[in-house]
Tab-separated table of C-alpha atoms and ligand atoms in Angstrom:
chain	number	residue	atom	x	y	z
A	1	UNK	CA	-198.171	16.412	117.729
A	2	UNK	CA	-196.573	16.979	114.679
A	3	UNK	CA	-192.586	16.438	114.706
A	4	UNK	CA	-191.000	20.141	114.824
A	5	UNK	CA	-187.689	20.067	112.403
A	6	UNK	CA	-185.088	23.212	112.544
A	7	UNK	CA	-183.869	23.086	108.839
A	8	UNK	CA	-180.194	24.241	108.433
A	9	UNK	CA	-179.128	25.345	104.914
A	10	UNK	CA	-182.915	26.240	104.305
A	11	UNK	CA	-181.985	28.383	101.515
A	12	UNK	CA	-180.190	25.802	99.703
A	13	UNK	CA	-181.216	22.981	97.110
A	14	UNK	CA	-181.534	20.780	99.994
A	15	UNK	CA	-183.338	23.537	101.999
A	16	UNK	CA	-186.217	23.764	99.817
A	17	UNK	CA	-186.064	19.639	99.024
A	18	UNK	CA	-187.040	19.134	102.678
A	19	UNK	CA	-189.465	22.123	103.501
A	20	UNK	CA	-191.591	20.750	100.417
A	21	UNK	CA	-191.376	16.832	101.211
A	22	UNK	CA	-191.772	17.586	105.338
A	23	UNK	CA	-195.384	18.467	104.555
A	24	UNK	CA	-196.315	15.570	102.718
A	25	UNK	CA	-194.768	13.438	105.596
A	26	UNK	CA	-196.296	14.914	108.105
A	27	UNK	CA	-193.713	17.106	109.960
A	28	UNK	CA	-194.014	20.642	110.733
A	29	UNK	CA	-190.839	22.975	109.654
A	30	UNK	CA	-190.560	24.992	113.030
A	31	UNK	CA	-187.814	26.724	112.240
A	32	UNK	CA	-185.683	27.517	108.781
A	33	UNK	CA	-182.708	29.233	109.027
A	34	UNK	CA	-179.350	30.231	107.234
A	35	UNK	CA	-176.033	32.011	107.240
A	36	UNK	CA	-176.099	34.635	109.622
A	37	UNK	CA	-179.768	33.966	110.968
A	38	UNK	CA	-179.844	33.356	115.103
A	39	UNK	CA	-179.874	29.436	115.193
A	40	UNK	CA	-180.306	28.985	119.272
A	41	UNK	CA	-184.142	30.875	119.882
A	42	UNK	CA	-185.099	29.296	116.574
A	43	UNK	CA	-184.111	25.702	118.004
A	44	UNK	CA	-186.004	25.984	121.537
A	45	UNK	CA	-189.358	25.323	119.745
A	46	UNK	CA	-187.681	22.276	117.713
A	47	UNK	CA	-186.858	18.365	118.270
A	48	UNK	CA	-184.898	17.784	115.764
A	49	UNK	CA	-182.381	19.947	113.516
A	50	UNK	CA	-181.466	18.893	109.826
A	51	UNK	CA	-178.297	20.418	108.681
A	52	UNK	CA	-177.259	20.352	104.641
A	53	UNK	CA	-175.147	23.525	104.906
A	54	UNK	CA	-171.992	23.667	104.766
A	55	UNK	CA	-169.019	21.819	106.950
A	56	UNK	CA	-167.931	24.774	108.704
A	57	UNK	CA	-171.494	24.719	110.366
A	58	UNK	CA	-171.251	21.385	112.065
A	59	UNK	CA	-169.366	22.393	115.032
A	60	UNK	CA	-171.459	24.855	116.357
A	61	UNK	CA	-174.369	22.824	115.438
A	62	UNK	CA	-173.322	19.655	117.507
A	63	UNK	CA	-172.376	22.274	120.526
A	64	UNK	CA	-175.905	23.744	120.278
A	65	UNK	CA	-177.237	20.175	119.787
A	66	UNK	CA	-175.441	19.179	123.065
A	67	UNK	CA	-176.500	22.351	124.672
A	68	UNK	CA	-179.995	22.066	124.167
A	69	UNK	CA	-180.229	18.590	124.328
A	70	UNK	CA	-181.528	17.827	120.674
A	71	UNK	CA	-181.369	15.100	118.101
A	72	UNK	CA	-179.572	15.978	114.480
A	73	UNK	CA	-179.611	14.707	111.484
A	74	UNK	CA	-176.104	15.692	109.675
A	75	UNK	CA	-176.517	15.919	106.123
A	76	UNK	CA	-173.833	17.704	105.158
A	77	UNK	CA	-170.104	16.988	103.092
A	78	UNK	CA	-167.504	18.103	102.827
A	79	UNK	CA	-165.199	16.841	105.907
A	80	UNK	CA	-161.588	15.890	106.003
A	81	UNK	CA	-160.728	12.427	107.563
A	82	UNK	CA	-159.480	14.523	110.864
A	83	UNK	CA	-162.475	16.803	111.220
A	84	UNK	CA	-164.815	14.069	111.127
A	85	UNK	CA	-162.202	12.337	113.730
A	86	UNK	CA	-162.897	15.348	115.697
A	87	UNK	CA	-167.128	15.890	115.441
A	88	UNK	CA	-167.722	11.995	115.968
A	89	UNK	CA	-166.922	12.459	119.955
A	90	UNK	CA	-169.361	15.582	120.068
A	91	UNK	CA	-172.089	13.786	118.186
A	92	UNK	CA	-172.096	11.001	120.003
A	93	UNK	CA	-173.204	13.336	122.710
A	94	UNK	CA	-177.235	13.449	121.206
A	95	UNK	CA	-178.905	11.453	119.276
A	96	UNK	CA	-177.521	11.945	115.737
A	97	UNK	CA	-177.385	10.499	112.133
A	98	UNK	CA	-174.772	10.949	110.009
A	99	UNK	CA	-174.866	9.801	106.537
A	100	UNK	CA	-173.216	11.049	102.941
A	101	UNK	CA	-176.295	9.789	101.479
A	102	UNK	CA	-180.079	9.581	102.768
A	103	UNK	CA	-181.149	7.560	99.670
A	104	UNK	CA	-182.610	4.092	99.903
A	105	UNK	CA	-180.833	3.196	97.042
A	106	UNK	CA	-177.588	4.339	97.953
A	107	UNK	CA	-177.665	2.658	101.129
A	108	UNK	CA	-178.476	-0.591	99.216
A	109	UNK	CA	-175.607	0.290	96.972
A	110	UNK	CA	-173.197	0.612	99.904
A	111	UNK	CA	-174.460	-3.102	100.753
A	112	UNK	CA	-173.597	-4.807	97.099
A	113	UNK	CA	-170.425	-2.945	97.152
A	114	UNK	CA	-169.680	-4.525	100.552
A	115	UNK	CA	-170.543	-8.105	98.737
A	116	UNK	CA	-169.062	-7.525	95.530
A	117	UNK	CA	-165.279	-6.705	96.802
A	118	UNK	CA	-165.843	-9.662	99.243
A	119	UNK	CA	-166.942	-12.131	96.893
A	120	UNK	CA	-164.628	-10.722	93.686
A	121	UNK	CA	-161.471	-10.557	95.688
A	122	UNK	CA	-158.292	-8.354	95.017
A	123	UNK	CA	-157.980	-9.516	90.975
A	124	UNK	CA	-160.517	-7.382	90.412
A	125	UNK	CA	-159.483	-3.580	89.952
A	126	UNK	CA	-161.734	-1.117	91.962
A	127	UNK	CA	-162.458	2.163	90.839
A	128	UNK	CA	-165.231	4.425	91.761
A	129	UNK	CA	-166.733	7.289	89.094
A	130	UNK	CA	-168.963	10.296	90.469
A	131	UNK	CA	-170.641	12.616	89.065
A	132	UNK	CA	-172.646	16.065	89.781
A	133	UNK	CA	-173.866	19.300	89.058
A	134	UNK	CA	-171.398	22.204	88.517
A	135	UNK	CA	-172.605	23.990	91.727
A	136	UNK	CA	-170.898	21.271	94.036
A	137	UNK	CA	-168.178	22.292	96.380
A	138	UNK	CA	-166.420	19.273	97.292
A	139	UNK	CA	-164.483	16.015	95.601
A	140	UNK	CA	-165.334	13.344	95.725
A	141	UNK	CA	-168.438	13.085	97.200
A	142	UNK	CA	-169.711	12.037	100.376
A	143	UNK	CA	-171.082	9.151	98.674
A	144	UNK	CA	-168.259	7.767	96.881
A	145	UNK	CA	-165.966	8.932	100.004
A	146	UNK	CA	-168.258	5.825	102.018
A	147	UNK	CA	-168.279	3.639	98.666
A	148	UNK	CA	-164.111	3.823	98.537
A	149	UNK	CA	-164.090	3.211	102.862
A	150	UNK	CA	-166.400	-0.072	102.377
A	151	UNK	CA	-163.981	-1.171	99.333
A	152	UNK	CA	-160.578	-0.556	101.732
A	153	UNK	CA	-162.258	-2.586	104.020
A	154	UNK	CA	-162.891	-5.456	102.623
A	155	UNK	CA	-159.618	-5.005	101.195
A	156	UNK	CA	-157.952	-4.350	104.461
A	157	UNK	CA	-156.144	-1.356	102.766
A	158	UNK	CA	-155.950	1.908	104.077
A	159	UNK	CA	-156.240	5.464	102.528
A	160	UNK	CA	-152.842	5.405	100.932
A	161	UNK	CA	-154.367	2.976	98.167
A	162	UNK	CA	-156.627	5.751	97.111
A	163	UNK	CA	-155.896	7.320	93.449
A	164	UNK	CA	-157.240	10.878	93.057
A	165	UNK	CA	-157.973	10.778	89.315
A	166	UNK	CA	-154.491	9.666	87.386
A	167	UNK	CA	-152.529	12.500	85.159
A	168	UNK	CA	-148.556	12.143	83.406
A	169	UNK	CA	-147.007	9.073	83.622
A	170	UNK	CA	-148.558	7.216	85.955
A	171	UNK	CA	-147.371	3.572	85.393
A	172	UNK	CA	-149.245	0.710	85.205
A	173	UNK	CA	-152.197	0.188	87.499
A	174	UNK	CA	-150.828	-1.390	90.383
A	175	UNK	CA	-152.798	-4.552	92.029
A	176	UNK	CA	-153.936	-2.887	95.492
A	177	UNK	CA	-155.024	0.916	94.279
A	178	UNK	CA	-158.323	2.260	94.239
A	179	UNK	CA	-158.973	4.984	91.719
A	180	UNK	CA	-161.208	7.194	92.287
A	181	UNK	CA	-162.372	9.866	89.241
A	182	UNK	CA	-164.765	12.828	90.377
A	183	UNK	CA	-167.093	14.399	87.196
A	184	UNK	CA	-168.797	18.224	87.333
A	185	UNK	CA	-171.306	19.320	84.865
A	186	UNK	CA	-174.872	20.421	84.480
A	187	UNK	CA	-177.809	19.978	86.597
A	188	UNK	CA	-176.888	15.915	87.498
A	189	UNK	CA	-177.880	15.627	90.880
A	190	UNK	CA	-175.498	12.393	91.656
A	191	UNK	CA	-174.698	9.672	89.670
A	192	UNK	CA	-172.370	6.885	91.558
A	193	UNK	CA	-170.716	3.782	89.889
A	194	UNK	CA	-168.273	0.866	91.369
A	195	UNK	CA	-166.336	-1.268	89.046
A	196	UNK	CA	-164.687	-4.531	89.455
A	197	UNK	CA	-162.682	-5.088	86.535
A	198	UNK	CA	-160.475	-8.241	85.681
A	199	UNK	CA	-158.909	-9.884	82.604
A	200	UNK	CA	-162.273	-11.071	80.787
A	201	UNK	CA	-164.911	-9.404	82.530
A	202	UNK	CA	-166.050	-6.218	84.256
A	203	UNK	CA	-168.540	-5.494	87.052
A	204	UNK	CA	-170.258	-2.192	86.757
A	205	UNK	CA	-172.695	-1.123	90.280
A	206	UNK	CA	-174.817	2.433	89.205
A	207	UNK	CA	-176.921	4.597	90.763
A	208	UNK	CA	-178.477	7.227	89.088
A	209	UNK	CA	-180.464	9.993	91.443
A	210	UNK	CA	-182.565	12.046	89.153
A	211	UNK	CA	-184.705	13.936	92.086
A	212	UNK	CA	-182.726	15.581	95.310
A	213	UNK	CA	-186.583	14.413	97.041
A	214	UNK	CA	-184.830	10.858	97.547
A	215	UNK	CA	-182.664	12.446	99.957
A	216	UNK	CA	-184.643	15.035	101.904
A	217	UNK	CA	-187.150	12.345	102.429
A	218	UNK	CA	-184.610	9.964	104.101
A	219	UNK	CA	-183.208	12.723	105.901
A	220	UNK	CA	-187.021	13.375	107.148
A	221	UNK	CA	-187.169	9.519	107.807
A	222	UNK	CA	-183.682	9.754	110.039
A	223	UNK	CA	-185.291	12.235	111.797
A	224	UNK	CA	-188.484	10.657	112.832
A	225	UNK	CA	-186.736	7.748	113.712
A	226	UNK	CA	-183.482	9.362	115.589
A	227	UNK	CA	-185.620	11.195	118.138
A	228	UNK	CA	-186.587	7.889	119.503
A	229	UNK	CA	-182.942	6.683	119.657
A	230	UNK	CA	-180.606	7.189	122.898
A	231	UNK	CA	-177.509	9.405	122.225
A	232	UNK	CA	-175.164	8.018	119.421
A	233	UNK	CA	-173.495	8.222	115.878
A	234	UNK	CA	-176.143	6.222	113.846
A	235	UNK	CA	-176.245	5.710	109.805
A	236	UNK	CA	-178.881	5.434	106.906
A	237	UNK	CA	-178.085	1.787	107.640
A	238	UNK	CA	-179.227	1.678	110.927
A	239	UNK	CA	-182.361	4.226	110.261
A	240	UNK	CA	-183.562	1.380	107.491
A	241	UNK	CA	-182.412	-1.568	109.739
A	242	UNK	CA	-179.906	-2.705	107.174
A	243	UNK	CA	-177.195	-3.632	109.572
B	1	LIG	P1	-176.446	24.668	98.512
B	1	LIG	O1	-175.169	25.385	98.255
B	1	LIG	O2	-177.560	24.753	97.508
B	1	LIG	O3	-177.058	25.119	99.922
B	1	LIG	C1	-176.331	25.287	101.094
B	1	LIG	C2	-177.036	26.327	101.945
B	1	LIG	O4	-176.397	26.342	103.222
B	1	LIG	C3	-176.959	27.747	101.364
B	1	LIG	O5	-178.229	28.360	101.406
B	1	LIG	C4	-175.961	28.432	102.282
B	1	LIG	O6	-176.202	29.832	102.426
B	1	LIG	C5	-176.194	27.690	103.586
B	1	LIG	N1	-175.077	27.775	104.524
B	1	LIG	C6	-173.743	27.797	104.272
B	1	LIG	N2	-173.038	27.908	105.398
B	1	LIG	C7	-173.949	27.961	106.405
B	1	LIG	C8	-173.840	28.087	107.810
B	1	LIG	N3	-172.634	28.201	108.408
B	1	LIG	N4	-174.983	28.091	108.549
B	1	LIG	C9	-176.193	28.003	107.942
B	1	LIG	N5	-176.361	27.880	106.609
B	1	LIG	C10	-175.251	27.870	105.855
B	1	LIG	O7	-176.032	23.149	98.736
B	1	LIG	P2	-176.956	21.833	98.705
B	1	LIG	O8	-176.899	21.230	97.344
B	1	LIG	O9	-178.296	22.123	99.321
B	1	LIG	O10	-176.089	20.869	99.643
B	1	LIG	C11	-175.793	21.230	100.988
B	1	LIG	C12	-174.900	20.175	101.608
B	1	LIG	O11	-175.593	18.924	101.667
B	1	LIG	C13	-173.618	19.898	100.817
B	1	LIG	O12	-172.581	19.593	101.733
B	1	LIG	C14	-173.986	18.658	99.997
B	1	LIG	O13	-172.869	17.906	99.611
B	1	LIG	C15	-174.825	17.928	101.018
B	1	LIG	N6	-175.743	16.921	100.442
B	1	LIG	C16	-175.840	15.756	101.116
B	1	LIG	C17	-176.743	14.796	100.706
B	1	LIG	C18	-176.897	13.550	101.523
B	1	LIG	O14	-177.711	12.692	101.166
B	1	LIG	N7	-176.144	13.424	102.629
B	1	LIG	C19	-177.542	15.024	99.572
B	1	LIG	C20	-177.418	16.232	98.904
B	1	LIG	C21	-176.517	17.193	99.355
């Protein structure tokens, strides 16, 4: 039988990305549901939920999750540092993904990025650009949140090398920051580059998503694969056997 997905968010962008691409890979949309809709009768006759809603949701979610021992696919952004601290232990309780991005070509991006600050070494000055549509809530993005952890890690730096954008008089770049510059406007549904800049030369890593389908069908993917899985924390990575 047919996989039965809860969709969280439904009414979103991402709501009506994965109710028109579950069809087409051949899983059923039991239930769809958003603020202020019952989510616990609507899960009973589900597997698996897919949440991109909004990060006050997520707590709840995982309890329900837990409760009625279901798989999730976590979609959402938004987090702080601490709250995502905080969810990890609950989600490990089911099986769960959690990824900033459900694109294949994101995921691949998080891989060169790993190479590229290996290989180029501290000369070269990271900074990450994003940019998206005016509707988006948060900054930066989920995506460039797990581009600039990847980066620090390599780097063995931690998240007081991070520059926010730069404004007044800043003073020279200094060897171990990582700037980081979020961009709002339009319709752009996420556009994600990594540079590696020294004296002589620059390394620019882009992705360009043009179609929010990318992500609902990994998310769809995650899902058909993360029933199968035991309970744990699992990533894009691990759903495309990148790791
Ligand atoms: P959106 O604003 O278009 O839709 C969000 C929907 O969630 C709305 O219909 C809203 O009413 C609903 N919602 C808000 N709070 C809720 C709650 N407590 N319970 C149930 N529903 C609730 O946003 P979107 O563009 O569809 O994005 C949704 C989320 O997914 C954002 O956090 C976004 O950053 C994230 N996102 C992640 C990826 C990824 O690949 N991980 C890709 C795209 C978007």
């Amino acid at each position: 039988m047919a996989l039965r997905i809860l969709i969280n968010g439904s009414k979103g962008r991402m709501g009506h990305a994965l109710a028109e691409a579950a069809g087409t890979l051949g899983l059923t949309v039991g239930a769809a549901v958003d603020v202020g809709d019952a989510i616990a009768p609507a899960l009973l006759g589900c597997e698996v939920i897919v949440d991109f809603s909004s990060p006050a949701a997520t707590k709840s979610l995982l309890e329900l999750a837990i409760a009625q021992r279901k798989a999730i696919v976590l979609g959402t952004t938004g987090h702080s540092a601490a709250e995502k601290q905080a969810l990890l232990a609950l989600a490990a309780k089911v099986p769960c993904v959690w990824a900033g991005n459900f694109s294949v070509g994101v995921n691949l991006l998080f891989a060169l990025t790993r190479r590229a600050a290996g290989v180029l070494g501290a000369d070269y000055d990271a900074e990450v650009v994003e940019m998206h549509h005016r509707f988006k809530k948060d900054a930066p993005s989920g995506t460039a949140a797990r581009l600039l952890e990847i980066i620090l890690e390599e780097r063995q730096l931690t998240a007081a090398a991070l520059r926010h954008g730069r404004a007044g008089l800043v003073g020279e770049r200094t060897p171990t920051e990582v700037g980081i510059h979020a961009l709002r406007g339009g319709d752009v549904v996420g556009d994600h580059t990594v540079m590696f800049a020294a004296l002589g030369e620059r390394i620019e890593l882009t992705h360009r998503a043009s179609d929010r389908a990318i992500f609902a069908r990994g998310a769809l993917r995650a899902a058909q694969w993360v029933v199968a899985q035991p309970p744990g924390v699992y990533d894009m990575q691990d759903v495309l056997g990148l790791k």
